[in-house]
Short mmCIF file of C-alpha atoms in Angstrom, two decimals:
data_model
loop_
_atom_site.label_atom_id
_atom_site.label_comp_id
_atom_site.label_asym_id
_atom_site.label_seq_id
_atom_site.Cartn_x
_atom_site.Cartn_y
_atom_site.Cartn_z
CA MET A 1 -108.51 16.51 22.42
CA ALA A 2 -105.84 19.16 22.53
CA GLU A 3 -104.51 19.82 19.04
CA GLN A 4 -100.87 20.00 20.08
CA GLN A 5 -100.94 17.42 22.91
CA PRO A 6 -103.09 14.52 21.70
CA PHE A 7 -101.42 11.99 24.06
CA LYS A 8 -101.52 14.05 27.25
CA TRP A 9 -102.40 12.09 30.42
CA ARG A 10 -101.82 8.71 28.77
CA HIS A 11 -99.93 6.11 30.84
CA PHE A 12 -97.95 4.82 27.86
CA GLU A 13 -95.51 6.66 25.63
CA ALA A 14 -97.02 8.29 22.57
CA GLU A 15 -94.86 6.17 20.25
CA ILE A 16 -96.26 2.92 21.71
CA ILE A 17 -99.84 4.17 21.43
CA LEU A 18 -99.39 5.26 17.84
CA LEU A 19 -97.65 2.00 16.94
CA CYS A 20 -100.60 -0.06 18.23
CA VAL A 21 -103.14 2.18 16.52
CA ARG A 22 -101.22 2.13 13.23
CA TRP A 23 -100.79 -1.65 13.24
CA TYR A 24 -104.43 -2.28 14.09
CA LEU A 25 -105.63 0.00 11.30
CA ARG A 26 -103.19 -1.36 8.74
CA TYR A 27 -103.12 -5.14 9.31
CA ALA A 28 -105.78 -7.81 9.85
CA LEU A 29 -105.23 -8.09 13.62
CA SER A 30 -107.52 -8.46 16.60
CA TYR A 31 -107.02 -6.46 19.78
CA ARG A 32 -105.89 -9.65 21.53
CA ASP A 33 -103.33 -10.23 18.76
CA LEU A 34 -101.86 -6.82 19.49
CA GLU A 35 -101.87 -7.45 23.24
CA GLU A 36 -99.78 -10.57 22.61
CA MET A 37 -97.44 -8.75 20.23
CA MET A 38 -96.82 -6.07 22.84
CA ARG A 39 -96.03 -8.75 25.43
CA GLU A 40 -93.32 -10.05 23.08
CA ARG A 41 -91.80 -6.59 23.39
CA GLY A 42 -92.00 -6.71 27.19
CA LEU A 43 -95.04 -4.41 27.43
CA GLN A 44 -98.16 -5.26 29.41
CA VAL A 45 -100.98 -3.60 27.50
CA ASP A 46 -104.52 -4.92 27.88
CA HIS A 47 -106.51 -5.41 24.69
CA THR A 48 -109.27 -3.14 26.02
CA THR A 49 -106.72 -0.35 26.41
CA ILE A 50 -105.69 -0.76 22.78
CA TYR A 51 -109.37 -0.68 21.81
CA ARG A 52 -109.76 2.68 23.60
CA TRP A 53 -106.67 4.02 21.83
CA VAL A 54 -108.09 3.08 18.43
CA GLN A 55 -111.45 4.64 19.24
CA ARG A 56 -109.72 7.83 20.32
CA TYR A 57 -107.07 8.21 17.64
CA ALA A 58 -108.53 6.62 14.50
CA PRO A 59 -110.91 9.57 13.92
CA GLU A 60 -108.08 11.95 14.81
CA LEU A 61 -105.88 10.34 12.16
CA GLU A 62 -108.61 10.81 9.58
CA LYS A 63 -109.08 14.46 10.52
CA ARG A 64 -105.35 15.20 10.34
CA CYS A 65 -104.92 13.37 7.01
CA ARG A 66 -107.60 15.32 5.14
CA PRO A 67 -105.58 18.51 4.48
CA HIS A 68 -102.77 16.44 2.92
CA LEU A 69 -104.85 14.55 0.33
CA LYS A 70 -104.02 14.91 -3.34
CA SER A 71 -106.78 16.01 -5.71
CA SER A 72 -108.92 13.36 -7.39
CA ASN A 73 -109.88 13.18 -11.05
CA ASP A 74 -113.37 13.68 -12.51
CA SER A 75 -114.38 10.04 -13.08
CA TRP A 76 -116.02 8.57 -9.97
CA ARG A 77 -116.92 4.99 -9.09
CA VAL A 78 -119.47 4.64 -6.27
CA ASP A 79 -120.61 1.48 -4.51
CA GLU A 80 -121.73 0.15 -1.14
CA THR A 81 -120.39 -2.76 0.87
CA TYR A 82 -121.79 -4.45 3.97
CA VAL A 83 -120.55 -4.07 7.54
CA LYS A 84 -122.10 -5.94 10.49
CA VAL A 85 -122.96 -3.76 13.51
CA LYS A 86 -124.58 -5.39 16.58
CA GLY A 87 -125.49 -8.38 14.41
CA ILE A 88 -127.20 -6.19 11.79
CA TRP A 89 -125.85 -5.53 8.30
CA MET A 90 -125.28 -1.84 7.59
CA TYR A 91 -123.98 -0.09 4.52
CA LEU A 92 -120.59 1.49 3.95
CA TYR A 93 -120.84 3.85 0.99
CA ARG A 94 -117.48 4.31 -0.73
CA ALA A 95 -116.21 6.15 -3.80
CA VAL A 96 -112.93 6.01 -5.71
CA ASP A 97 -111.82 7.79 -8.86
CA SER A 98 -110.73 6.00 -12.05
CA GLN A 99 -107.16 5.75 -10.68
CA GLY A 100 -108.36 4.00 -7.52
CA LYS A 101 -107.92 6.95 -5.16
CA THR A 102 -110.43 6.93 -2.31
CA LEU A 103 -112.72 9.94 -2.58
CA GLU A 104 -115.07 9.54 0.36
CA PHE A 105 -116.81 7.01 2.62
CA HIS A 106 -119.96 7.05 4.73
CA LEU A 107 -121.61 4.50 7.05
CA SER A 108 -125.39 4.31 6.84
CA VAL A 109 -128.13 2.24 8.47
CA THR A 110 -130.12 2.31 5.23
CA ARG A 111 -129.45 1.79 1.53
CA ASP A 112 -131.89 4.20 -0.09
CA ALA A 113 -132.08 7.49 -1.97
CA PRO A 114 -131.61 9.77 1.10
CA ALA A 115 -128.50 7.79 2.12
CA ALA A 116 -127.09 7.93 -1.41
CA LYS A 117 -127.86 11.64 -1.64
CA SER A 118 -126.13 12.31 1.66
CA PHE A 119 -123.07 10.42 0.49
CA PHE A 120 -122.90 12.18 -2.88
CA ALA A 121 -123.19 15.57 -1.14
CA LYS A 122 -120.41 14.66 1.28
CA ALA A 123 -118.09 13.61 -1.55
CA LEU A 124 -118.87 16.73 -3.56
CA GLY A 125 -118.12 18.92 -0.57
CA ALA A 126 -114.63 17.52 0.07
CA SER A 127 -111.81 19.99 -0.59
CA TYR A 128 -109.73 17.49 -2.59
CA THR A 129 -112.45 16.30 -5.00
CA VAL A 130 -113.20 17.95 -8.32
CA THR A 131 -116.63 18.23 -9.90
CA PRO A 132 -117.23 14.84 -11.52
CA ARG A 133 -117.65 14.46 -15.26
CA VAL A 134 -119.18 11.01 -14.79
CA ILE A 135 -120.33 8.97 -11.78
CA THR A 136 -120.46 5.21 -12.27
CA VAL A 137 -122.78 3.22 -10.00
CA ASP A 138 -124.31 -0.26 -9.95
CA LYS A 139 -127.94 -1.06 -10.74
CA ASN A 140 -129.30 0.14 -7.38
CA ALA A 141 -132.38 2.27 -8.11
CA ALA A 142 -131.60 4.66 -5.22
CA SER A 143 -128.58 6.17 -6.96
CA PRO A 144 -130.35 7.69 -10.00
CA LYS A 145 -132.99 9.21 -7.74
CA ALA A 146 -130.36 10.81 -5.50
CA PHE A 147 -128.38 11.95 -8.55
CA ASN A 148 -131.42 13.61 -10.15
CA GLU A 149 -132.35 15.41 -6.92
CA LEU A 150 -128.82 16.82 -6.58
CA LYS A 151 -128.88 17.94 -10.22
CA ALA A 152 -132.23 19.64 -9.76
CA ALA A 153 -130.89 21.45 -6.70
CA GLY A 154 -127.83 22.63 -8.62
CA THR A 155 -125.44 20.75 -6.34
CA LEU A 156 -124.21 18.70 -9.32
CA ALA A 157 -123.02 20.44 -12.47
CA GLY A 158 -125.27 20.11 -15.52
CA PRO A 159 -122.80 18.18 -17.76
CA CYS A 160 -122.23 15.48 -15.12
CA GLU A 161 -123.46 12.08 -16.26
CA LEU A 162 -124.64 9.09 -14.22
CA ARG A 163 -123.59 5.73 -15.64
CA GLN A 164 -125.00 2.45 -14.33
CA SER A 165 -122.54 -0.36 -15.05
CA LYS A 166 -121.67 -3.34 -12.89
CA TYR A 167 -118.60 -4.13 -15.02
CA LEU A 168 -117.06 -0.65 -14.78
CA ASN A 169 -117.48 -0.71 -11.00
CA ASN A 170 -115.12 -3.67 -10.59
CA LEU A 171 -112.43 -1.18 -9.55
CA ILE A 172 -114.20 -0.13 -6.37
CA GLU A 173 -115.45 -3.64 -5.64
CA GLN A 174 -111.82 -4.76 -5.60
CA ASP A 175 -110.97 -1.80 -3.36
CA HIS A 176 -113.59 -2.93 -0.81
CA ARG A 177 -111.41 -5.98 -0.10
CA PHE A 178 -108.88 -4.05 1.96
CA ILE A 179 -111.59 -2.80 4.33
CA LYS A 180 -113.40 -6.14 4.53
CA ARG A 181 -110.15 -7.95 5.35
CA LEU A 182 -109.57 -5.66 8.33
CA VAL A 183 -113.13 -5.94 9.64
CA LYS A 184 -113.08 -9.75 9.63
CA PRO A 185 -110.84 -10.42 12.72
CA GLY A 186 -113.16 -8.37 14.93
CA LEU A 187 -116.26 -10.36 13.89
CA GLY A 188 -118.31 -7.17 13.52
CA PHE A 189 -118.81 -4.08 15.64
CA PHE A 190 -120.83 -3.60 18.82
CA SER A 191 -122.18 -0.11 18.14
CA PHE A 192 -122.61 2.29 15.25
CA GLU A 193 -120.21 4.77 16.87
CA THR A 194 -117.51 2.12 17.37
CA ALA A 195 -117.90 1.02 13.75
CA TRP A 196 -117.68 4.56 12.40
CA TYR A 197 -114.63 5.55 14.46
CA THR A 198 -112.76 2.41 13.43
CA LEU A 199 -113.74 2.66 9.77
CA GLN A 200 -112.43 6.21 9.66
CA GLY A 201 -109.05 4.84 10.69
CA TYR A 202 -109.17 1.94 8.22
CA GLU A 203 -109.98 4.27 5.34
CA SER A 204 -107.32 6.81 6.31
CA MET A 205 -104.65 4.13 6.53
CA HIS A 206 -105.79 2.76 3.18
CA MET A 207 -105.44 6.19 1.57
CA ILE A 208 -101.94 6.61 3.02
CA ARG A 209 -101.00 3.14 1.77
CA LYS A 210 -102.25 4.01 -1.74
CA GLY A 211 -100.00 7.08 -1.88
CA GLN A 212 -102.79 9.65 -1.73
CA MET A 213 -100.95 12.04 0.61
CA HIS A 214 -98.70 14.79 -0.69
CA GLY A 215 -95.05 13.82 -0.30
CA VAL A 216 -95.76 10.19 0.65
CA GLU A 217 -95.57 7.72 -2.21
CA LYS A 218 -97.18 4.29 -2.49
CA GLY A 219 -94.83 1.55 -1.29
CA ASN A 220 -92.69 3.93 0.78
CA ILE A 221 -93.33 2.27 4.16
CA PRO A 222 -90.73 4.30 6.15
CA GLY A 223 -92.14 7.48 4.61
CA GLN A 224 -95.69 6.49 5.56
CA ILE A 225 -94.64 5.77 9.15
CA SER A 226 -92.84 9.13 9.36
CA PHE A 227 -95.85 10.91 7.89
CA ILE A 228 -98.24 9.48 10.49
CA ALA A 229 -95.82 10.31 13.30
CA SER A 230 -95.50 13.88 12.03
CA LEU A 231 -99.27 14.29 11.99
CA PHE A 232 -99.23 13.77 15.75
CA GLY A 233 -96.13 15.86 16.40
CA LEU A 234 -93.81 12.88 16.86
CA VAL A 235 -90.55 11.85 15.21
CA ALA A 236 -90.68 8.34 13.73
#
């Protein structure tokens, strides 16, 4: 995708495409819901076309958001939630800091030590995260194993502590609700790739909504719309 011309060769105006993508990623809508909503505006857009737009631009939104993220704090909460892909439950690893800011996310087929280790390494490598002082997880045995391996390798700083506490992880369990609410209208995903592309968009929109971008505050809906438009070189 050309960096400066992400909507080149599309049959619809960029503003319409971005509107559909933004609404799908923000609200609990199906593709057919959006098709109907566009018809109310006098636009004939097939739901499969909107699906292709989301698959194309949701990962692009995530990529363009990353440089604008505010720094996190050093208290992490890590947990996994379930996402159905082709009728099979898979695992969405997610982390927030103690203020509820999303740190990182990762879709995995398995829920084991290698998956947890991969997720921890991804979160530690993000430019907007700071070295954690404490990482709070649930009672899953895979997390301590992954944590110890990263410590032994020097990837995690020596003073960092792993804390297993179901109660303290209520913060991230509540945060899962936004993602689960969006997944529900689609009744699951039909491929791992489709799931991952869409989840990237869900998570990016969630971070924007929570005020995690520089210059865009939580609750400032016009500002959030303008920010997304500016990411794609458009004027809201």
